[in-house]
Amino acid sequence: MKNISAEIVAVGTELLLGQISNTNAQWISEQLASIGINVHHHAVVGDNLTRVENQFRTSASRADVVIVTGGLGPTEDDLTREAFQQITGMDIVEHETSMAKIKTYFQKQKAGMTPNNRKQARIFAGADVIENQTGMAPGMIVSHEGKSWIFLPGVPREMKRMMTDDVIPYLRQLTGESRVIKSTMLRFIGIGESHLEHKLRDLIHYQSNPTIAPLAQNEGVAIRLTAKANTDDEAAALINQTKQEILNKVGHHYYGADEETIEKKVLTLLQQANKSVGAAESLTGGKFTDKLISIPGASHVCRGGIVCYDTEVKENVLRVSPELIQQYGTVSEECALAMAENVCTLLDTHVGISFTGVAGPDNVEGHPAGTVFIAVHERSGKQLSQKYTFQGDRQTIRKRTVLKGYELLYNLLK
Amino acid sequence: MKNISAEIVAVGTELLLGQISNTNAQWISEQLASIGINVHHHAVVGDNLTRVENQFRTSASRADVVIVTGGLGPTEDDLTREAFQQITGMDIVEHETSMAKIKTYFQKQKAGMTPNNRKQARIFAGADVIENQTGMAPGMIVSHEGKSWIFLPGVPREMKRMMTDDVIPYLRQLTGESRVIKSTMLRFIGIGESHLEHKLRDLIHYQSNPTIAPLAQNEGVAIRLTAKANTDDEAAALINQTKQEILNKVGHHYYGADEETIEKKVLTLLQQANKSVGAAESLTGGKFTDKLISIPGASHVCRGGIVCYDTEVKENVLRVSPELIQQYGTVSEECALAMAENVCTLLDTHVGISFTGVAGPDNVEGHPAGTVFIAVHERSGKQLSQKYTFQGDRQTIRKRTVLKGYELLYNLLK
């Protein structure tokens, strides 16, 4: 396979004003990664002729393939063609098929076509034209001084269609890659990124096929493995072998691969065990239950939950005894255990889980923000509870509490 | 005011692999636009020393201010400091305050500190250090050969805090703008972006100070007004006048400015009216209550809630009569009203709100996904209920349902 480096250039002042995010670059990068093309740069430049020209020169100096999104539209600000013409001297001609399509569109809309719409049908002489199935301006593939230039509209829907139908097949040919590329994401909980990396440092250092890339995710840590091989089976075997080596070191923290999330995993384990769960949530305010119910099919496992932020709700709805609260306070192991047991009974579930503690910013009952108790009660009578001290602001503490709850359940059920 | 151009460089291979989107660049761009600094380029480069060095050289050649996000963490891949040292020859030293903080963190977590965590405390000798209030690695402001370099962590929460507290004030000084720039965000609910823009098209077109920029937000629509004037009062007056003109046209949908959110607004209105609220949530699964409890001080207004995803919980905990459910089904106005009334009684609140419906993907009781009933019951006996048909996937339907609930409460309380 030829080693090809790519750069993605977005043209559009709206990106530099922060009005929209460059999601095109993310999407294109994912596609290129999946066919083994290395993206070395993303660039965003505004609708300014000189600056677009200079960006194109910089990009040409460092990439084999330059994918340009945006600046092909009808307005005066759309300068991608002009800039590329300036640096290459290529001729621009009208593309008849595209022009006919634009005319038809305006006839159908019974709207007069303004002259600037003609702009959209212009292409570089000799370019491979990519038809726009969902919009006006066609895309183009142009070879110039040994580099491939790919021009695509900035509208995500139009760009994606062209990438999938035309650009990816073209690039696969360009790479001459006959090998299969396979990728998987391993997901971990209860371990930080630096800790994980430390434990795997030798593997990460010496391993090249598959490559091993640790990633901090919103919730937990992940490792992406990417293997190249002659066949699907061979690539899968390479991945499997490295996965085993990784799990030998940190398997205790592994909960699933690819699209798995910890709440989906817990839901699956509960389904397999034919068990239901209910939560009594104080500081987490419904966040634990919300995550579970956000998964389609949760109804067989999660009947509901009680948000008992106020002490009165703990007493009157959850039936935690006022004496217990008087003696130990609501931020206590005793209260957490009573909440877990009582929500189990009230909702008639197999497992009850409870969250009580201080989300902050203020102290509660003398405990600082971040003090949290989580308890689990099983219908069989088995109980456990745990005290935590989380760092961070109110939102972080609440999120970490919920995540820790899922981790506890996962360890209980696995 | 000095004309200052800025460039935003993100360092991180995960961006080039398409694993995450460069939302930092968008957010920073918005901030810079609001203080009149022109962003001419965004760049993304991977965790590769030579390429980061070259990117820094390119950026320095074309911008006055370079803001670098990412690459300050503990792992071997974090190379931002090394790359900048290569091109400038600046010394790197350990920042004592940051080191002490990192040590304390690991002590509190009772986790061993791996040696690589020490990396995070390193700074350039002579740099202005920006303390990291929400994480480990400090930020830095460095002047080099007439350019300002600003190094920030890639974690959005940490980056934003540093931008707001330290970088923006620094940059304002740098611009030497003697005029005051004042900016405000007007927030609307119950109206779409194109509708709002259409109603305000003349104002948007002819108005230049303040500028009027409509923005689609995650929740609802906003308009950013930015005024320049010689004094604070003058800028405030300019903004106020345009704000009034806007509210004359679309004031019915306006709920607040700047950091206001619809849930904060509802919380404030409830506090002012000395009222409490409780929710009975079926398809929303706790999301409504979670949003309220995520606000500090919610405890005076929100005692808790019942998540009654399963019919049995609606009957056994919320005491909705089985006969009613048998006759009308759970996806019905009747059930919504009973849920709202009963949660009001059960939690002893002034207001009860309920959500029942079909989040999808499957139909429920013959109703398609997106069919939703929301009801509100006040202790005084006043009731209202509303049927909605939302489009979108499970998550979208659930989010829109919660948002609509807040809109309903807002209209009731305002």
Short mmCIF file of C-alpha atoms in Angstrom, two decimals, chain B residues 68-378:
data_model
loop_
_atom_site.label_atom_id
_atom_site.label_comp_id
_atom_site.label_asym_id
_atom_site.label_seq_id
_atom_site.Cartn_x
_atom_site.Cartn_y
_atom_site.Cartn_z
CA VAL B 68 -2.86 26.43 21.00
CA THR B 69 -5.21 23.86 22.55
CA GLY B 70 -4.18 20.37 23.63
CA GLY B 71 -0.95 18.44 23.99
CA LEU B 72 -0.27 19.57 27.58
CA GLY B 73 -1.33 16.31 29.25
CA PRO B 74 0.68 13.58 30.95
CA THR B 75 1.15 11.07 28.12
CA GLU B 76 4.05 10.60 25.71
CA ASP B 77 1.84 11.86 22.91
CA ASP B 78 1.51 15.27 24.54
CA LEU B 79 4.16 17.23 22.66
CA THR B 80 3.06 20.85 22.59
CA ARG B 81 5.72 22.04 25.05
CA GLU B 82 8.51 20.12 23.31
CA ALA B 83 7.58 21.47 19.88
CA PHE B 84 7.48 25.07 21.04
CA GLN B 85 10.79 24.60 22.83
CA GLN B 86 12.33 23.25 19.60
CA ILE B 87 11.42 26.34 17.62
CA THR B 88 12.11 28.93 20.33
CA GLY B 89 14.82 27.40 22.50
CA MET B 90 12.91 28.47 25.60
CA ASP B 91 13.63 26.73 28.89
CA ILE B 92 11.05 24.48 30.48
CA VAL B 93 10.80 24.45 34.27
CA GLU B 94 8.54 22.85 36.85
CA HIS B 95 5.73 25.06 38.16
CA GLU B 96 5.68 24.51 41.90
CA THR B 97 2.08 25.51 42.57
CA SER B 98 0.82 23.18 39.83
CA MET B 99 3.04 20.34 41.00
CA ALA B 100 1.77 20.69 44.55
CA LYS B 101 -1.79 20.58 43.25
CA ILE B 102 -1.19 17.43 41.22
CA LYS B 103 0.39 15.71 44.23
CA THR B 104 -2.55 16.70 46.44
CA TYR B 105 -4.99 15.36 43.88
CA PHE B 106 -3.38 11.94 43.81
CA GLN B 107 -3.15 11.85 47.59
CA LYS B 108 -6.86 12.67 47.92
CA GLN B 109 -7.74 10.00 45.36
CA LYS B 110 -5.49 7.61 47.29
CA ALA B 111 -4.09 6.65 43.88
CA GLY B 112 -0.39 6.37 43.15
CA MET B 113 0.91 9.20 40.99
CA THR B 114 2.60 7.78 37.91
CA PRO B 115 5.82 9.64 36.91
CA ASN B 116 4.30 10.96 33.67
CA ASN B 117 1.86 13.12 35.66
CA ARG B 118 4.81 15.30 36.63
CA LYS B 119 4.92 16.41 32.97
CA GLN B 120 1.73 18.37 33.39
CA ALA B 121 3.30 20.85 35.79
CA ARG B 122 6.03 21.97 33.38
CA ILE B 123 5.94 25.53 32.04
CA PHE B 124 8.13 27.80 29.96
CA ALA B 125 10.49 29.89 32.07
CA GLY B 126 9.10 33.40 32.22
CA ALA B 127 5.63 32.46 30.98
CA ASP B 128 2.53 33.99 32.51
CA VAL B 129 0.95 30.96 34.13
CA ILE B 130 -2.82 30.53 33.94
CA GLU B 131 -3.99 28.48 36.87
CA ASN B 132 -6.15 25.49 36.01
CA GLN B 133 -9.20 25.78 38.29
CA THR B 134 -10.83 22.60 37.04
CA GLY B 135 -7.96 20.29 36.11
CA MET B 136 -4.24 19.61 36.26
CA ALA B 137 -2.12 21.21 33.54
CA PRO B 138 -1.80 25.00 33.85
CA GLY B 139 -2.18 27.25 30.79
CA MET B 140 0.47 29.74 29.68
CA ILE B 141 0.80 33.06 27.93
CA VAL B 142 4.20 33.51 26.25
CA SER B 143 5.54 36.41 24.19
CA HIS B 144 8.04 35.43 21.54
CA GLU B 145 9.42 37.56 18.68
CA GLY B 146 6.51 39.94 18.80
CA LYS B 147 3.85 37.25 18.78
CA SER B 148 1.62 36.16 21.64
CA TRP B 149 1.36 32.43 22.22
CA ILE B 150 -1.41 31.12 24.42
CA PHE B 151 -1.28 27.48 25.49
CA LEU B 152 -4.45 25.90 26.85
CA PRO B 153 -5.54 22.35 27.76
CA GLY B 154 -7.66 20.50 25.22
CA VAL B 155 -10.33 19.59 27.78
CA PRO B 156 -13.17 22.02 26.93
CA ARG B 157 -14.16 22.72 30.55
CA GLU B 158 -10.60 23.64 31.53
CA MET B 159 -9.96 25.62 28.34
CA LYS B 160 -13.16 27.66 28.66
CA ARG B 161 -12.53 28.65 32.24
CA MET B 162 -9.02 29.88 31.37
CA MET B 163 -10.26 31.75 28.30
CA THR B 164 -12.96 33.56 30.25
CA ASP B 165 -10.96 34.35 33.37
CA ASP B 166 -7.54 35.13 31.92
CA VAL B 167 -7.12 35.06 28.16
CA ILE B 168 -9.98 37.35 27.14
CA PRO B 169 -8.92 40.11 29.58
CA TYR B 170 -5.32 39.75 28.32
CA LEU B 171 -6.38 39.96 24.67
CA ARG B 172 -8.63 42.96 25.29
CA GLN B 173 -5.62 44.77 26.64
CA LEU B 174 -3.62 43.68 23.62
CA THR B 175 -6.14 45.11 21.17
CA GLY B 176 -5.88 48.48 22.88
CA GLU B 177 -9.54 48.96 22.02
CA SER B 178 -10.50 52.08 23.88
CA ARG B 179 -14.08 51.67 22.91
CA VAL B 180 -16.15 49.45 25.08
CA ILE B 181 -17.40 46.29 23.44
CA LYS B 182 -20.52 44.93 25.02
CA SER B 183 -22.25 41.80 24.01
CA THR B 184 -25.41 40.11 25.12
CA MET B 185 -27.24 36.96 24.14
CA LEU B 186 -31.04 37.05 23.97
CA ARG B 187 -32.67 33.65 24.40
CA PHE B 188 -35.94 32.46 22.94
CA ILE B 189 -38.13 29.41 23.26
CA GLY B 190 -40.98 28.06 21.13
CA ILE B 191 -39.75 29.57 17.86
CA GLY B 192 -37.38 28.18 15.20
CA GLU B 193 -34.27 29.92 13.85
CA SER B 194 -35.57 30.60 10.33
CA HIS B 195 -38.87 31.91 11.67
CA LEU B 196 -37.09 34.24 14.07
CA GLU B 197 -34.74 35.42 11.35
CA HIS B 198 -37.64 36.04 9.00
CA LYS B 199 -39.47 38.17 11.56
CA LEU B 200 -36.35 40.23 12.21
CA ARG B 201 -34.97 40.36 8.65
CA ASP B 202 -35.16 44.15 8.28
CA LEU B 203 -33.47 44.77 11.61
CA ILE B 204 -30.73 42.24 10.85
CA HIS B 205 -30.13 43.79 7.46
CA TYR B 206 -29.97 47.49 8.36
CA GLN B 207 -28.51 47.35 11.85
CA SER B 208 -24.73 47.54 12.29
CA ASN B 209 -24.16 48.77 15.87
CA PRO B 210 -25.06 46.61 17.67
CA THR B 211 -24.65 43.77 15.22
CA ILE B 212 -27.41 41.16 15.33
CA ALA B 213 -26.43 37.51 14.91
CA PRO B 214 -29.09 34.80 15.22
CA LEU B 215 -27.75 31.45 16.40
CA ALA B 216 -29.36 28.05 16.62
CA GLN B 217 -28.51 26.66 20.04
CA ASN B 218 -28.84 23.20 21.49
CA GLU B 219 -31.99 24.27 23.24
CA GLY B 220 -33.95 26.96 21.51
CA VAL B 221 -32.67 29.91 19.54
CA ALA B 222 -30.54 32.89 20.56
CA ILE B 223 -29.57 36.26 19.18
CA ARG B 224 -26.21 37.81 19.93
CA LEU B 225 -26.07 41.62 20.07
CA THR B 226 -22.63 43.23 20.03
CA ALA B 227 -22.23 46.98 20.45
CA LYS B 228 -19.18 49.26 20.40
CA ALA B 229 -19.26 52.65 22.12
CA ASN B 230 -17.15 55.12 24.03
CA THR B 231 -18.59 54.27 27.41
CA ASP B 232 -20.22 51.33 29.11
CA ASP B 233 -23.45 53.27 29.43
CA GLU B 234 -23.48 54.19 25.76
CA ALA B 235 -22.90 50.58 24.71
CA ALA B 236 -25.59 49.40 27.11
CA ALA B 237 -28.00 51.98 25.71
CA LEU B 238 -27.32 50.86 22.13
CA ILE B 239 -27.93 47.27 23.08
CA ASN B 240 -31.01 48.12 25.04
CA GLN B 241 -32.58 50.02 22.19
CA THR B 242 -32.09 47.19 19.70
CA LYS B 243 -33.20 44.67 22.28
CA GLN B 244 -36.48 46.59 22.65
CA GLU B 245 -36.99 46.63 18.89
CA ILE B 246 -36.43 42.87 18.81
CA LEU B 247 -38.74 42.22 21.74
CA ASN B 248 -41.44 44.31 20.08
CA LYS B 249 -41.48 41.76 17.29
CA VAL B 250 -40.74 38.45 19.04
CA GLY B 251 -40.91 39.25 22.77
CA HIS B 252 -43.54 36.58 23.28
CA HIS B 253 -40.81 33.94 22.87
CA TYR B 254 -38.11 35.67 24.91
CA TYR B 255 -37.18 34.17 28.26
CA GLY B 256 -33.82 35.58 29.27
CA ALA B 257 -30.36 36.82 28.44
CA ASP B 258 -26.78 35.52 28.52
CA GLU B 259 -26.25 32.55 30.85
CA GLU B 260 -29.96 32.12 31.46
CA THR B 261 -31.36 28.72 30.61
CA ILE B 262 -35.02 27.85 30.47
CA GLU B 263 -34.67 25.57 33.50
CA LYS B 264 -32.90 28.28 35.51
CA LYS B 265 -35.63 30.72 34.49
CA VAL B 266 -38.36 28.32 35.61
CA LEU B 267 -36.48 27.71 38.88
CA THR B 268 -36.25 31.46 39.49
CA LEU B 269 -39.94 31.99 38.76
CA LEU B 270 -40.84 29.17 41.13
CA GLN B 271 -38.58 30.62 43.84
CA GLN B 272 -40.13 34.05 43.40
CA ALA B 273 -43.62 32.59 43.65
CA ASN B 274 -42.48 30.49 46.62
CA LYS B 275 -43.68 27.38 44.87
CA SER B 276 -42.30 23.86 44.62
CA VAL B 277 -42.55 21.44 41.73
CA GLY B 278 -42.42 17.68 41.31
CA ALA B 279 -42.43 15.64 38.15
CA ALA B 280 -43.88 12.29 37.16
CA GLU B 281 -41.76 11.12 34.27
CA SER B 282 -42.45 8.18 32.02
CA LEU B 283 -40.66 8.48 28.65
CA THR B 284 -38.38 11.27 29.90
CA GLY B 285 -37.02 8.90 32.56
CA GLY B 286 -35.78 11.52 35.03
CA LYS B 287 -34.34 14.00 32.52
CA PHE B 288 -36.70 16.83 33.51
CA THR B 289 -35.88 16.50 37.22
CA ASP B 290 -32.17 16.03 36.55
CA LYS B 291 -32.02 19.35 34.69
CA LEU B 292 -33.62 21.17 37.60
CA ILE B 293 -31.44 19.53 40.25
CA SER B 294 -28.31 20.28 38.21
CA ILE B 295 -28.79 23.93 39.26
CA PRO B 296 -27.30 24.90 42.63
CA GLY B 297 -30.06 25.90 45.03
CA ALA B 298 -32.70 23.73 43.38
CA SER B 299 -33.52 22.05 46.68
CA HIS B 300 -35.84 24.86 47.77
CA VAL B 301 -38.01 24.31 44.71
CA CYS B 302 -37.57 20.72 43.62
CA ARG B 303 -38.15 18.08 46.26
CA GLY B 304 -37.85 15.19 43.89
CA GLY B 305 -39.77 13.21 41.34
CA ILE B 306 -41.12 9.85 40.34
CA VAL B 307 -39.83 8.05 37.30
CA CYS B 308 -42.73 5.79 36.34
CA TYR B 309 -41.56 4.20 33.12
CA ASP B 310 -43.42 0.99 33.83
CA THR B 311 -47.21 0.84 34.12
CA GLU B 312 -46.93 -0.90 37.49
CA VAL B 313 -45.01 2.05 38.90
CA LYS B 314 -47.69 4.41 37.55
CA GLU B 315 -50.27 2.31 39.40
CA ASN B 316 -48.45 1.24 42.57
CA VAL B 317 -46.32 4.26 43.37
CA LEU B 318 -48.17 7.10 41.65
CA ARG B 319 -51.60 5.56 42.34
CA VAL B 320 -52.98 6.14 38.86
CA SER B 321 -56.08 3.95 38.80
CA PRO B 322 -55.80 0.70 36.79
CA GLU B 323 -59.29 1.37 35.44
CA LEU B 324 -58.21 4.70 33.97
CA ILE B 325 -55.21 3.05 32.36
CA GLN B 326 -57.33 0.20 31.06
CA GLN B 327 -59.84 2.65 29.56
CA TYR B 328 -57.51 5.28 28.08
CA GLY B 329 -54.08 3.70 28.02
CA THR B 330 -50.91 5.19 29.50
CA VAL B 331 -50.34 7.33 26.39
CA SER B 332 -53.34 9.58 26.95
CA GLU B 333 -54.38 12.95 28.25
CA GLU B 334 -56.27 11.25 31.06
CA CYS B 335 -53.23 9.37 32.28
CA ALA B 336 -51.04 12.49 32.01
CA LEU B 337 -53.49 14.50 34.11
CA ALA B 338 -53.75 11.78 36.76
CA MET B 339 -49.95 11.50 36.89
CA ALA B 340 -49.57 15.27 37.34
CA GLU B 341 -52.21 15.44 40.06
CA ASN B 342 -50.91 12.41 41.95
CA VAL B 343 -47.25 13.44 41.89
CA CYS B 344 -48.36 16.82 43.24
CA THR B 345 -50.09 15.08 46.14
CA LEU B 346 -47.45 12.40 46.73
CA LEU B 347 -44.55 14.87 46.89
CA ASP B 348 -46.68 17.57 48.52
CA THR B 349 -45.66 20.23 45.99
CA HIS B 350 -47.47 23.28 44.62
CA VAL B 351 -47.10 22.16 41.04
CA GLY B 352 -46.99 18.71 39.49
CA ILE B 353 -45.91 18.09 35.91
CA SER B 354 -46.12 14.83 34.02
CA PHE B 355 -44.71 13.33 30.83
CA THR B 356 -46.09 10.26 29.13
CA GLY B 357 -45.75 9.13 25.54
CA VAL B 358 -43.74 7.16 23.03
CA ALA B 359 -39.99 7.76 22.75
CA GLY B 360 -39.64 5.04 20.14
CA PRO B 361 -38.37 3.33 18.17
CA ASP B 362 -41.40 1.01 18.69
CA ASN B 363 -45.05 2.02 18.84
CA VAL B 364 -46.80 1.89 22.22
CA GLU B 365 -50.52 1.14 22.59
CA GLY B 366 -50.91 1.83 18.87
CA HIS B 367 -49.34 5.30 19.07
CA PRO B 368 -46.34 6.06 16.88
CA ALA B 369 -43.01 7.30 18.30
CA GLY B 370 -43.19 11.01 19.04
CA THR B 371 -46.72 10.98 20.48
CA VAL B 372 -46.42 12.75 23.82
CA PHE B 373 -48.79 14.10 26.49
CA ILE B 374 -47.66 16.66 29.04
CA ALA B 375 -49.91 17.75 31.91
CA VAL B 376 -49.55 20.31 34.69
CA HIS B 377 -51.54 20.22 37.92
CA GLU B 378 -51.51 23.01 40.48
#
